[in-house]
């Protein structure tokens, strides 16, 4: 009984710790119109490669705990052995690699949504007859009003483009540099069309409006797909967690009934069951990951 209480305490403490770290990591957005608002210091100029992400110490520890603690609890439920459960918890050291990919994908999605808004600002500025350089400068000012946080990705990137133009670098090269670092297909396609229109004298306003419309349609389709598969995603998680809960309830309520599974060949059976559950989780995750 004391072991189960210890497991419940460890699980609750780990959950609270992860919530605290996630809340500390998420930015707080404050209203610019508030009289107590003070703009934070402008971060140093950095050229971000959006396919690269370096986990901080806190993020690495949080990633290890996100898989290590649940793996320990599941291992103890399936094996009733602290040594085997501890060995299974070492899987947490493999999770930072996957967590890094998740954060890269999340950051690129944020940049993608913000880039759509930036195109709308650019097309509005160019519609009134402003030059391309002036349109980028005015779009940067509009984006700083829309996103007060100076560390906002699109605000930083448009600020870099404007600074490069002020230093005499062609806007085509600055925009191409941004597109190459973003590794986003729509951003790179827009840049190629922008460069072609700039050289041949095409209608840049129409290109920006069309690109913004395409991105908006893709975002809408992505949101509709997410809503459609949300219930199925929840059901798949329930189906993966349900066997673990059933084994835990049986081990707690009828320990004599479960003794054969914790000795001899029963350990092998439990290992096969864990592998099957892991394979089901990976398979359902790939099925639900629909790309537009």
CSV table of C-alpha atoms in Angstrom, one decimal:
chain,number,residue,atom,x,y,z
A,1,UNK,CA,0.0,0.0,0.0
A,2,UNK,CA,2.8,2.4,0.8
A,3,UNK,CA,4.4,1.7,-2.5
A,4,UNK,CA,1.3,2.7,-4.4
A,5,UNK,CA,1.0,5.9,-2.3
A,6,UNK,CA,4.6,6.7,-3.2
A,7,UNK,CA,3.9,6.2,-6.9
A,8,UNK,CA,0.8,8.4,-6.7
A,9,UNK,CA,2.8,11.1,-4.9
A,10,UNK,CA,5.6,10.9,-7.5
A,11,UNK,CA,3.2,11.1,-10.3
A,12,UNK,CA,1.4,14.2,-8.8
A,13,UNK,CA,4.6,15.9,-8.0
A,14,UNK,CA,6.0,15.3,-11.5
A,15,UNK,CA,2.8,16.6,-13.1
A,16,UNK,CA,2.9,19.8,-11.0
A,17,UNK,CA,6.6,20.3,-11.8
A,18,UNK,CA,5.9,20.0,-15.6
A,19,UNK,CA,3.0,22.4,-15.4
A,20,UNK,CA,5.2,24.9,-13.6
A,21,UNK,CA,8.0,24.6,-16.2
A,22,UNK,CA,5.6,24.9,-19.1
A,23,UNK,CA,4.0,28.0,-17.6
A,24,UNK,CA,7.4,29.6,-17.0
A,25,UNK,CA,8.4,28.9,-20.6
A,26,UNK,CA,5.2,30.3,-22.2
A,27,UNK,CA,5.5,34.1,-22.9
A,28,UNK,CA,3.1,36.5,-21.1
A,29,UNK,CA,1.4,39.0,-23.4
A,30,UNK,CA,0.5,42.3,-21.8
A,31,UNK,CA,-1.6,45.1,-23.3
A,32,UNK,CA,0.3,48.1,-24.7
A,33,UNK,CA,-2.4,50.5,-23.7
A,34,UNK,CA,-1.9,49.6,-20.0
A,35,UNK,CA,-0.2,52.4,-18.1
A,36,UNK,CA,1.9,50.0,-16.1
A,37,UNK,CA,3.3,48.2,-19.2
A,38,UNK,CA,7.0,48.5,-19.7
A,39,UNK,CA,8.6,47.2,-22.9
A,40,UNK,CA,11.2,44.5,-22.1
A,41,UNK,CA,14.7,45.1,-23.4
A,42,UNK,CA,15.3,44.3,-27.1
A,43,UNK,CA,17.1,40.9,-27.5
A,44,UNK,CA,20.4,40.7,-29.3
A,45,UNK,CA,20.3,40.3,-33.1
A,46,UNK,CA,20.5,36.6,-33.9
A,47,UNK,CA,20.1,34.8,-37.2
A,48,UNK,CA,17.8,31.9,-36.3
A,49,UNK,CA,18.0,28.7,-38.3
A,50,UNK,CA,14.4,27.3,-37.8
A,51,UNK,CA,15.6,23.7,-38.3
A,52,UNK,CA,17.9,24.0,-35.3
A,53,UNK,CA,17.0,24.3,-31.6
A,54,UNK,CA,19.3,24.0,-28.6
A,55,UNK,CA,17.5,22.8,-25.5
A,56,UNK,CA,18.3,24.7,-22.3
A,57,UNK,CA,19.2,22.9,-19.1
A,58,UNK,CA,15.6,23.3,-17.8
A,59,UNK,CA,14.1,22.1,-21.0
A,60,UNK,CA,16.3,19.1,-21.1
A,61,UNK,CA,15.5,18.1,-17.5
A,62,UNK,CA,11.8,18.7,-18.1
A,63,UNK,CA,12.0,16.5,-21.3
A,64,UNK,CA,13.7,13.7,-19.3
A,65,UNK,CA,11.1,13.9,-16.6
A,66,UNK,CA,8.2,13.9,-19.1
A,67,UNK,CA,9.1,10.4,-20.1
A,68,UNK,CA,11.2,9.1,-17.3
A,69,UNK,CA,8.7,9.4,-14.5
A,70,UNK,CA,5.7,7.9,-16.4
A,71,UNK,CA,8.0,5.1,-17.6
A,72,UNK,CA,9.1,4.3,-14.1
A,73,UNK,CA,5.5,4.1,-12.9
A,74,UNK,CA,4.4,2.0,-15.9
A,75,UNK,CA,7.5,-0.3,-15.4
A,76,UNK,CA,6.6,-0.8,-11.7
A,77,UNK,CA,3.0,-1.6,-12.6
A,78,UNK,CA,4.0,-4.2,-15.2
A,79,UNK,CA,7.0,-5.7,-13.3
A,80,UNK,CA,6.5,-5.0,-9.6
A,81,UNK,CA,10.3,-4.6,-9.6
A,82,UNK,CA,12.1,-1.3,-8.7
A,83,UNK,CA,15.2,-2.3,-10.6
A,84,UNK,CA,13.3,-3.1,-13.9
A,85,UNK,CA,11.2,0.0,-13.4
A,86,UNK,CA,14.3,2.1,-13.0
A,87,UNK,CA,15.9,0.5,-16.1
A,88,UNK,CA,12.7,1.4,-18.1
A,89,UNK,CA,12.8,5.0,-16.8
A,90,UNK,CA,16.1,5.5,-18.5
A,91,UNK,CA,14.1,5.8,-21.7
A,92,UNK,CA,13.6,9.4,-20.5
A,93,UNK,CA,17.1,10.2,-21.6
A,94,UNK,CA,16.0,9.5,-25.2
A,95,UNK,CA,13.1,11.9,-25.1
A,96,UNK,CA,15.0,15.3,-25.4
A,97,UNK,CA,15.7,14.4,-29.1
A,98,UNK,CA,12.0,14.1,-29.8
A,99,UNK,CA,11.2,17.1,-27.6
A,100,UNK,CA,13.6,19.1,-29.7
A,101,UNK,CA,11.8,18.1,-32.9
A,102,UNK,CA,8.4,19.1,-31.3
A,103,UNK,CA,9.7,22.5,-30.3
A,104,UNK,CA,11.1,23.0,-33.8
A,105,UNK,CA,7.8,22.1,-35.4
A,106,UNK,CA,5.9,24.4,-32.9
A,107,UNK,CA,8.2,27.3,-33.6
A,108,UNK,CA,7.9,26.9,-37.4
A,109,UNK,CA,4.1,26.8,-37.1
A,110,UNK,CA,4.1,30.0,-35.1
A,111,UNK,CA,6.3,31.7,-37.7
A,112,UNK,CA,4.1,30.4,-40.5
A,113,UNK,CA,0.9,32.0,-39.0
A,114,UNK,CA,2.8,35.2,-38.3
A,115,UNK,CA,4.1,35.3,-41.8
A,116,UNK,CA,0.6,35.3,-43.2
A,117,UNK,CA,-0.2,38.4,-41.1
A,118,UNK,CA,3.0,40.0,-42.3
A,119,UNK,CA,2.0,39.5,-45.9
A,120,UNK,CA,-1.4,41.2,-45.2
A,121,UNK,CA,0.5,44.2,-43.8
A,122,UNK,CA,2.8,44.3,-46.8
A,123,UNK,CA,0.0,44.1,-49.4
A,124,UNK,CA,-1.9,46.9,-47.5
A,125,UNK,CA,1.2,49.2,-47.6
A,126,UNK,CA,2.0,48.5,-51.3
A,127,UNK,CA,-1.7,49.0,-52.3
A,128,UNK,CA,-1.4,52.7,-51.5
A,129,UNK,CA,1.6,53.1,-53.7
A,130,UNK,CA,4.6,52.8,-51.3
A,131,UNK,CA,7.9,51.4,-52.5
A,132,UNK,CA,8.9,47.9,-51.5
A,133,UNK,CA,11.5,49.1,-48.9
A,134,UNK,CA,9.0,51.5,-47.4
A,135,UNK,CA,6.3,48.8,-47.4
A,136,UNK,CA,8.6,46.5,-45.4
A,137,UNK,CA,9.4,49.3,-42.9
A,138,UNK,CA,5.7,50.2,-42.4
A,139,UNK,CA,4.8,46.5,-42.1
A,140,UNK,CA,7.4,46.1,-39.4
A,141,UNK,CA,5.9,49.0,-37.5
A,142,UNK,CA,2.4,47.4,-37.9
A,143,UNK,CA,3.7,44.0,-36.7
A,144,UNK,CA,5.2,45.6,-33.6
A,145,UNK,CA,1.8,46.9,-32.7
A,146,UNK,CA,0.1,43.5,-33.4
A,147,UNK,CA,2.8,41.6,-31.4
A,148,UNK,CA,4.1,43.8,-28.5
A,149,UNK,CA,6.7,41.2,-27.5
A,150,UNK,CA,10.0,42.3,-29.1
A,151,UNK,CA,11.1,38.6,-29.2
A,152,UNK,CA,8.2,37.8,-31.5
A,153,UNK,CA,9.7,35.8,-34.4
A,154,UNK,CA,8.2,37.8,-37.3
A,155,UNK,CA,9.0,41.1,-35.7
A,156,UNK,CA,12.6,40.1,-35.2
A,157,UNK,CA,12.9,38.8,-38.8
A,158,UNK,CA,11.3,41.9,-40.4
A,159,UNK,CA,13.5,44.1,-38.2
A,160,UNK,CA,16.6,42.2,-39.6
A,161,UNK,CA,15.4,42.7,-43.1
A,162,UNK,CA,14.9,46.5,-42.6
A,163,UNK,CA,18.3,46.8,-41.0
A,164,UNK,CA,20.0,45.0,-43.9
A,165,UNK,CA,18.2,47.3,-46.3
A,166,UNK,CA,19.3,50.4,-44.3
A,167,UNK,CA,22.9,49.1,-44.5
A,168,UNK,CA,22.8,49.0,-48.3
A,169,UNK,CA,21.9,45.3,-48.8
A,170,UNK,CA,19.4,44.5,-51.6
A,171,UNK,CA,16.0,43.6,-50.2
A,172,UNK,CA,16.0,40.5,-52.4
A,173,UNK,CA,19.1,39.1,-50.7
A,174,UNK,CA,17.7,39.9,-47.2
A,175,UNK,CA,14.4,38.2,-48.0
A,176,UNK,CA,16.1,35.2,-49.5
A,177,UNK,CA,18.3,34.8,-46.4
A,178,UNK,CA,15.1,34.8,-44.2
A,179,UNK,CA,13.4,32.2,-46.5
A,180,UNK,CA,16.5,29.9,-46.5
A,181,UNK,CA,16.6,30.0,-42.7
A,182,UNK,CA,12.8,29.4,-42.2
A,183,UNK,CA,12.8,26.1,-44.1
A,184,UNK,CA,9.1,26.7,-44.8
A,185,UNK,CA,7.9,25.7,-48.3
A,186,UNK,CA,5.4,28.6,-48.7
A,187,UNK,CA,7.9,31.2,-47.5
A,188,UNK,CA,10.5,30.0,-50.0
A,189,UNK,CA,8.0,29.8,-52.8
A,190,UNK,CA,6.8,33.4,-52.1
A,191,UNK,CA,10.5,34.5,-52.1
A,192,UNK,CA,11.1,32.9,-55.4
A,193,UNK,CA,8.0,34.5,-56.9
A,194,UNK,CA,9.0,37.9,-55.3
A,195,UNK,CA,12.4,37.8,-56.8
A,196,UNK,CA,11.0,36.9,-60.2
A,197,UNK,CA,8.4,39.7,-60.1
A,198,UNK,CA,11.1,42.2,-58.9
A,199,UNK,CA,13.3,41.4,-61.9
A,200,UNK,CA,10.6,41.2,-64.5
A,201,UNK,CA,8.3,44.0,-63.2
A,202,UNK,CA,5.4,41.7,-62.1
A,203,UNK,CA,2.4,42.7,-59.9
A,204,UNK,CA,3.9,42.2,-56.4
A,205,UNK,CA,0.7,43.3,-54.7
A,206,UNK,CA,-1.3,40.6,-56.3
A,207,UNK,CA,1.4,38.0,-55.5
A,208,UNK,CA,1.3,39.0,-51.8
A,209,UNK,CA,-2.5,38.9,-51.7
A,210,UNK,CA,-2.6,35.5,-53.4
A,211,UNK,CA,0.1,34.0,-51.2
A,212,UNK,CA,-1.7,35.3,-48.0
A,213,UNK,CA,-5.0,33.8,-49.3
A,214,UNK,CA,-3.3,30.4,-50.0
A,215,UNK,CA,-1.7,30.3,-46.5
A,216,UNK,CA,-5.0,31.3,-44.9
A,217,UNK,CA,-6.8,28.5,-46.7
A,218,UNK,CA,-4.1,26.0,-45.7
A,219,UNK,CA,-4.4,27.1,-42.1
A,220,UNK,CA,-8.2,26.8,-42.2
A,221,UNK,CA,-7.9,23.3,-43.6
A,222,UNK,CA,-5.4,22.3,-41.0
A,223,UNK,CA,-7.6,23.6,-38.2
A,224,UNK,CA,-10.6,21.7,-39.6
A,225,UNK,CA,-8.6,18.5,-39.7
A,226,UNK,CA,-7.4,19.0,-36.2
A,227,UNK,CA,-11.0,19.4,-35.0
A,228,UNK,CA,-12.1,16.3,-36.9
A,229,UNK,CA,-9.4,14.1,-35.5
A,230,UNK,CA,-9.4,15.5,-32.0
A,231,UNK,CA,-12.0,12.9,-30.8
A,232,UNK,CA,-10.1,10.1,-32.4
A,233,UNK,CA,-6.8,11.3,-31.0
A,234,UNK,CA,-8.4,11.3,-27.5
A,235,UNK,CA,-9.8,7.8,-28.1
A,236,UNK,CA,-6.5,6.5,-29.2
A,237,UNK,CA,-4.8,7.8,-26.0
A,238,UNK,CA,-7.6,6.2,-23.9
A,239,UNK,CA,-7.0,2.9,-25.6
A,240,UNK,CA,-3.3,3.0,-24.9
A,241,UNK,CA,-3.8,4.1,-21.2
A,242,UNK,CA,-6.7,1.7,-20.5
A,243,UNK,CA,-4.6,-1.6,-20.4
A,244,UNK,CA,-2.1,0.1,-18.0
A,245,UNK,CA,-4.9,1.1,-15.7
A,246,UNK,CA,-6.5,-2.4,-15.9
A,247,UNK,CA,-3.2,-4.0,-14.9
A,248,UNK,CA,-2.7,-1.5,-12.1
A,249,UNK,CA,-6.2,-2.1,-10.7
A,250,UNK,CA,-5.7,-5.9,-10.9
A,251,UNK,CA,-2.3,-5.7,-9.2
A,252,UNK,CA,-3.8,-3.6,-6.4
A,253,UNK,CA,-7.1,-5.4,-5.9
A,254,UNK,CA,-6.0,-9.0,-6.6
A,255,UNK,CA,-2.2,-9.4,-6.1
A,256,UNK,CA,-2.4,-13.2,-5.8
A,257,UNK,CA,-4.1,-13.4,-9.2
A,258,UNK,CA,-1.2,-11.4,-10.8
A,259,UNK,CA,1.7,-13.2,-9.2
A,260,UNK,CA,2.3,-15.5,-12.3
A,261,UNK,CA,2.8,-12.5,-14.5
A,262,UNK,CA,5.6,-11.1,-12.2
A,263,UNK,CA,7.6,-14.3,-12.2
A,264,UNK,CA,9.4,-16.4,-14.8
A,265,UNK,CA,7.9,-16.3,-18.2
A,266,UNK,CA,5.3,-13.8,-17.0
A,267,UNK,CA,8.0,-11.1,-17.2
A,268,UNK,CA,8.5,-11.9,-20.9
A,269,UNK,CA,4.7,-11.7,-21.4
A,270,UNK,CA,4.6,-8.3,-19.7
A,271,UNK,CA,7.5,-7.1,-21.9
A,272,UNK,CA,5.8,-8.1,-25.1
A,273,UNK,CA,2.6,-6.3,-23.9
A,274,UNK,CA,4.6,-3.1,-23.3
A,275,UNK,CA,6.2,-3.3,-26.7
A,276,UNK,CA,2.8,-3.8,-28.3
A,277,UNK,CA,1.4,-0.8,-26.4
A,278,UNK,CA,4.4,1.3,-27.5
A,279,UNK,CA,4.0,0.3,-31.1
A,280,UNK,CA,0.3,1.2,-31.0
A,281,UNK,CA,1.1,4.6,-29.6
A,282,UNK,CA,3.6,5.3,-32.3
A,283,UNK,CA,1.3,4.0,-35.0
A,284,UNK,CA,-1.7,6.1,-33.9
A,285,UNK,CA,0.6,9.2,-33.6
A,286,UNK,CA,1.7,8.8,-37.2
A,287,UNK,CA,-1.9,8.2,-38.4
A,288,UNK,CA,-3.1,11.3,-36.6
A,289,UNK,CA,-0.2,13.5,-38.0
A,290,UNK,CA,-1.9,14.7,-41.1
A,291,UNK,CA,0.0,17.3,-43.1
A,292,UNK,CA,-1.6,19.7,-45.6
